[in-house]
Amino acid sequence: MTGKIVVDELFAWYDDREVLKGISLEIKANRVTAIIGPSGCGKSTFIRCLNRMHEIVPGAGTAGKVYLDGRDVYALNPIEVRRRVGMIFQTPNVFPAMSIFQNVAVGLALNGWRRRQELHSTVEKTLSQVGLLEEVAGRLDQPATGLSSGQLQRLCIARTLAVEPEVLLMDEPCSALDPIASFRIEELIRELKQKYTIVIVTHNMQQAARISDYTAFLAQGELIEYGSTPAVFINPKDRRTESYITGRSA
């Protein structure tokens, strides 16, 4: 196994509805992998299986293997898996009753961090990583709800980075943002891949082409094509991939 994450014949379902049908691929370390495909094809379910969030849903189940550094994530403690494989959601899920500082520090506190100086140092470091520290300087104790949508999304990324994951899963992180905020998130993704392995679900073909190194095209729960992004976008092997990328099929 050479990938940071290796997926082997992954099936997933909700009650009696099969969503993923034997997906197999390798996700390379320190690269951005885009997951594209029409609505309902299983993109979000796929990445939720990578850190065992899929199983939280009542009636949900999986079969097959997902390896993280050669170890089956379904044989590991799910809390540990979710710490190592963090998730960024489509809508920024901040805690409205908490300050900016508390929103970033909450994961650390849950992991037993108590010393204020260490918490403050880590919060500042992660806010700096996402380019937010200067923008919120002097406001760390104010409610996070005063931030813009783009700032909130970067705050959520900072909260995830604070617990030092190895992989970042991003489920359409820019879909609710304006073009300027989306651009900043894209720039951030390019910077973060130097340290993290990133998997992003996106419906935006231009975005996938701009920021990803590899692209996986899913349709009706099946992996239709997977390869380097230039190869998939410029010279797709499957006509269904070409139809989707060029907008001839939805």
Short mmCIF file of C-alpha atoms in Angstrom, two decimals:
data_model
loop_
_atom_site.label_atom_id
_atom_site.label_comp_id
_atom_site.label_asym_id
_atom_site.label_seq_id
_atom_site.Cartn_x
_atom_site.Cartn_y
_atom_site.Cartn_z
CA MET A 1 0.00 0.00 0.00
CA THR A 2 1.49 3.32 -1.06
CA GLY A 3 -1.40 5.73 -0.44
CA LYS A 4 -2.06 7.63 2.77
CA ILE A 5 -5.56 6.20 2.53
CA VAL A 6 -6.32 3.01 0.61
CA VAL A 7 -9.96 2.15 -0.08
CA ASP A 8 -10.64 -1.46 -1.01
CA GLU A 9 -14.07 -2.57 -2.31
CA LEU A 10 -16.02 -0.11 -0.17
CA PHE A 11 -19.78 -0.54 -0.07
CA ALA A 12 -22.09 1.75 1.89
CA TRP A 13 -25.83 1.89 2.42
CA TYR A 14 -28.67 3.54 4.31
CA ASP A 15 -31.23 0.94 5.40
CA ASP A 16 -31.96 -0.94 2.16
CA ARG A 17 -30.57 1.73 -0.21
CA GLU A 18 -27.07 1.02 -1.53
CA VAL A 19 -25.09 4.24 -2.00
CA LEU A 20 -21.53 3.08 -2.73
CA LYS A 21 -20.88 0.01 -4.86
CA GLY A 22 -17.41 -1.36 -4.38
CA ILE A 23 -15.18 1.74 -4.51
CA SER A 24 -11.42 1.08 -4.65
CA LEU A 25 -8.74 3.79 -4.88
CA GLU A 26 -5.58 5.11 -3.25
CA ILE A 27 -5.40 8.65 -1.89
CA LYS A 28 -1.86 10.03 -2.06
CA ALA A 29 -0.22 11.76 0.89
CA ASN A 30 0.24 15.55 0.71
CA ARG A 31 -1.92 15.84 -2.36
CA VAL A 32 -5.40 17.23 -3.00
CA THR A 33 -7.89 14.66 -4.29
CA ALA A 34 -11.17 16.00 -5.68
CA ILE A 35 -14.32 13.87 -5.61
CA ILE A 36 -16.72 14.94 -8.34
CA GLY A 37 -19.99 13.63 -9.70
CA PRO A 38 -23.72 14.40 -9.98
CA SER A 39 -25.91 15.00 -6.94
CA GLY A 40 -26.78 11.79 -5.14
CA CYS A 41 -23.85 9.81 -6.55
CA GLY A 42 -22.36 9.11 -3.10
CA LYS A 43 -19.61 11.76 -2.88
CA SER A 44 -20.38 12.89 0.66
CA THR A 45 -21.08 9.36 1.83
CA PHE A 46 -17.70 8.30 0.49
CA ILE A 47 -15.67 10.83 2.48
CA ARG A 48 -17.81 10.22 5.59
CA CYS A 49 -16.75 6.58 5.40
CA LEU A 50 -13.09 7.61 5.50
CA ASN A 51 -13.31 8.83 9.10
CA ARG A 52 -16.23 6.64 10.25
CA MET A 53 -18.81 9.41 10.40
CA HIS A 54 -21.12 7.45 8.09
CA GLU A 55 -21.85 4.92 10.82
CA ILE A 56 -23.26 7.62 13.10
CA VAL A 57 -26.41 7.82 10.92
CA PRO A 58 -29.13 5.37 12.04
CA GLY A 59 -29.52 2.54 9.53
CA ALA A 60 -26.18 3.26 7.86
CA GLY A 61 -23.66 0.52 7.21
CA THR A 62 -20.48 -0.32 5.32
CA ALA A 63 -18.56 -3.28 3.97
CA GLY A 64 -15.04 -3.40 2.61
CA LYS A 65 -11.82 -1.87 3.90
CA VAL A 66 -10.44 1.62 4.46
CA TYR A 67 -6.76 1.72 5.40
CA LEU A 68 -5.01 4.69 7.00
CA ASP A 69 -1.24 4.24 6.84
CA GLY A 70 -1.85 0.53 6.32
CA ARG A 71 -4.23 0.06 9.26
CA ASP A 72 -7.94 -0.63 8.81
CA VAL A 73 -9.82 2.36 10.26
CA TYR A 74 -12.74 0.09 11.15
CA ALA A 75 -10.45 -1.82 13.51
CA LEU A 76 -9.34 1.39 15.26
CA ASN A 77 -11.01 3.55 17.89
CA PRO A 78 -13.43 5.81 15.94
CA ILE A 79 -12.57 8.82 18.11
CA GLU A 80 -8.91 8.41 17.25
CA VAL A 81 -9.77 7.99 13.56
CA ARG A 82 -11.77 11.23 13.56
CA ARG A 83 -8.94 13.08 15.27
CA ARG A 84 -6.47 11.92 12.63
CA VAL A 85 -8.94 12.43 9.77
CA GLY A 86 -10.72 15.76 10.30
CA MET A 87 -13.87 16.93 8.53
CA ILE A 88 -14.81 20.37 7.21
CA PHE A 89 -18.49 20.69 6.34
CA GLN A 90 -20.36 22.62 3.66
CA THR A 91 -21.87 25.03 6.18
CA PRO A 92 -19.49 26.38 8.85
CA ASN A 93 -20.52 24.65 12.06
CA VAL A 94 -19.35 27.10 14.69
CA PHE A 95 -20.58 27.11 18.27
CA PRO A 96 -22.60 30.35 18.50
CA ALA A 97 -22.39 30.59 22.29
CA MET A 98 -18.59 30.42 22.20
CA SER A 99 -15.99 33.06 21.45
CA ILE A 100 -13.57 32.88 18.52
CA PHE A 101 -10.90 31.58 20.89
CA GLN A 102 -13.18 28.95 22.42
CA ASN A 103 -14.31 27.74 18.99
CA VAL A 104 -10.73 26.90 18.06
CA ALA A 105 -9.76 25.56 21.50
CA VAL A 106 -12.80 23.32 22.08
CA GLY A 107 -11.21 20.22 20.54
CA LEU A 108 -8.05 20.73 22.56
CA ALA A 109 -10.06 21.11 25.76
CA LEU A 110 -11.92 17.87 25.02
CA ASN A 111 -8.53 16.17 24.63
CA GLY A 112 -7.52 17.28 28.11
CA TRP A 113 -5.61 20.49 27.42
CA ARG A 114 -6.01 22.83 30.39
CA ARG A 115 -3.03 25.21 30.50
CA ARG A 116 -4.15 28.59 29.19
CA GLN A 117 -0.73 29.50 27.80
CA GLU A 118 -0.51 26.32 25.70
CA LEU A 119 -4.09 26.74 24.50
CA HIS A 120 -3.47 30.37 23.55
CA SER A 121 -0.27 29.51 21.67
CA THR A 122 -1.95 26.73 19.68
CA VAL A 123 -5.04 28.81 18.90
CA GLU A 124 -2.90 31.67 17.59
CA LYS A 125 -0.76 29.27 15.55
CA THR A 126 -3.75 27.65 13.84
CA LEU A 127 -5.50 30.97 13.23
CA SER A 128 -2.28 32.15 11.62
CA GLN A 129 -2.18 28.99 9.45
CA VAL A 130 -5.56 29.85 7.97
CA GLY A 131 -4.74 33.54 7.56
CA LEU A 132 -7.25 34.65 10.16
CA LEU A 133 -5.14 35.81 13.09
CA GLU A 134 -4.57 39.37 11.89
CA GLU A 135 -8.23 39.72 10.92
CA VAL A 136 -9.49 38.81 14.41
CA ALA A 137 -6.69 40.36 16.46
CA GLY A 138 -8.16 41.89 19.61
CA ARG A 139 -11.47 40.04 19.12
CA LEU A 140 -10.59 36.52 20.26
CA ASP A 141 -12.94 36.79 23.24
CA GLN A 142 -15.84 38.04 21.14
CA PRO A 143 -18.57 35.74 19.73
CA ALA A 144 -17.61 33.89 16.55
CA THR A 145 -20.98 34.79 15.08
CA GLY A 146 -19.64 38.26 14.24
CA LEU A 147 -17.42 36.84 11.50
CA SER A 148 -18.25 36.67 7.80
CA SER A 149 -19.13 33.34 6.14
CA GLY A 150 -15.64 33.01 4.66
CA GLN A 151 -14.03 33.80 8.01
CA LEU A 152 -16.30 31.27 9.75
CA GLN A 153 -15.22 28.56 7.33
CA ARG A 154 -11.55 29.34 7.97
CA LEU A 155 -12.30 29.32 11.70
CA CYS A 156 -13.70 25.80 11.34
CA ILE A 157 -10.58 24.75 9.45
CA ALA A 158 -8.44 26.24 12.24
CA ARG A 159 -10.42 24.28 14.85
CA THR A 160 -9.76 21.08 12.91
CA LEU A 161 -6.06 21.85 12.48
CA ALA A 162 -5.67 22.58 16.20
CA VAL A 163 -5.92 18.88 17.10
CA GLU A 164 -3.19 18.08 14.55
CA PRO A 165 -4.93 15.76 12.07
CA GLU A 166 -3.13 14.05 9.21
CA VAL A 167 -5.97 14.17 6.69
CA LEU A 168 -8.54 16.89 5.96
CA LEU A 169 -11.88 15.92 4.42
CA MET A 170 -13.75 18.87 2.92
CA ASP A 171 -17.38 18.50 1.88
CA GLU A 172 -18.05 21.34 -0.59
CA PRO A 173 -16.38 23.91 1.68
CA CYS A 174 -16.90 26.80 -0.76
CA SER A 175 -20.46 26.19 -1.93
CA ALA A 176 -21.96 28.74 0.48
CA LEU A 177 -19.24 31.36 -0.06
CA ASP A 178 -18.86 34.30 -2.42
CA PRO A 179 -16.10 34.20 -5.08
CA ILE A 180 -13.59 36.18 -3.00
CA ALA A 181 -14.03 33.98 0.07
CA SER A 182 -13.88 30.87 -2.14
CA PHE A 183 -10.61 32.08 -3.63
CA ARG A 184 -9.11 32.45 -0.17
CA ILE A 185 -10.16 28.93 0.79
CA GLU A 186 -8.64 27.60 -2.45
CA GLU A 187 -5.37 29.39 -1.70
CA LEU A 188 -5.44 27.93 1.80
CA ILE A 189 -5.95 24.40 0.44
CA ARG A 190 -2.90 24.77 -1.79
CA GLU A 191 -0.82 25.83 1.22
CA LEU A 192 -2.16 23.15 3.55
CA LYS A 193 -1.35 20.24 1.25
CA GLN A 194 2.32 20.77 2.09
CA LYS A 195 1.53 19.30 5.50
CA TYR A 196 -1.81 17.52 5.12
CA THR A 197 -3.50 15.04 2.81
CA ILE A 198 -6.71 16.67 1.52
CA VAL A 199 -9.85 15.15 0.03
CA ILE A 200 -12.43 17.64 -1.24
CA VAL A 201 -15.93 17.05 -2.53
CA THR A 202 -16.88 19.75 -5.04
CA HIS A 203 -19.58 20.33 -7.62
CA ASN A 204 -17.46 23.06 -9.20
CA MET A 205 -15.48 21.61 -12.10
CA GLN A 206 -13.29 24.70 -12.45
CA GLN A 207 -12.42 24.50 -8.77
CA ALA A 208 -11.52 20.81 -9.02
CA ALA A 209 -9.29 21.53 -12.00
CA ARG A 210 -7.59 24.46 -10.22
CA ILE A 211 -6.75 22.97 -6.85
CA SER A 212 -6.60 19.17 -7.09
CA ASP A 213 -3.78 16.84 -8.02
CA TYR A 214 -6.06 13.83 -8.48
CA THR A 215 -9.73 13.52 -9.38
CA ALA A 216 -12.23 10.73 -8.81
CA PHE A 217 -15.48 10.77 -10.77
CA LEU A 218 -18.41 8.96 -9.16
CA ALA A 219 -21.78 8.19 -10.73
CA GLN A 220 -24.63 6.17 -9.24
CA GLY A 221 -22.40 4.95 -6.44
CA GLU A 222 -19.67 3.63 -8.72
CA LEU A 223 -16.15 4.90 -9.35
CA ILE A 224 -16.14 5.65 -13.07
CA GLU A 225 -12.67 7.13 -13.37
CA TYR A 226 -9.74 8.07 -11.17
CA GLY A 227 -6.41 9.58 -12.09
CA SER A 228 -4.32 12.72 -12.17
CA THR A 229 -6.49 15.80 -12.58
CA PRO A 230 -4.92 16.86 -15.92
CA ALA A 231 -5.50 13.37 -17.33
CA VAL A 232 -9.11 13.18 -16.14
CA PHE A 233 -10.01 16.66 -17.38
CA ILE A 234 -8.02 16.78 -20.60
CA ASN A 235 -8.08 13.17 -21.73
CA PRO A 236 -10.77 11.22 -19.85
CA LYS A 237 -10.87 7.50 -20.56
CA ASP A 238 -14.61 7.07 -20.04
CA ARG A 239 -17.21 8.87 -22.13
CA ARG A 240 -19.37 9.37 -19.01
CA THR A 241 -16.54 11.36 -17.42
CA GLU A 242 -16.21 13.54 -20.50
CA SER A 243 -19.98 14.11 -20.63
CA TYR A 244 -20.07 15.20 -17.01
CA ILE A 245 -17.01 17.46 -17.13
CA THR A 246 -18.18 19.20 -20.30
CA GLY A 247 -21.67 19.70 -18.89
CA ARG A 248 -23.48 17.43 -21.31
CA SER A 249 -24.81 15.36 -18.42
CA ALA A 250 -25.80 16.42 -14.91
#
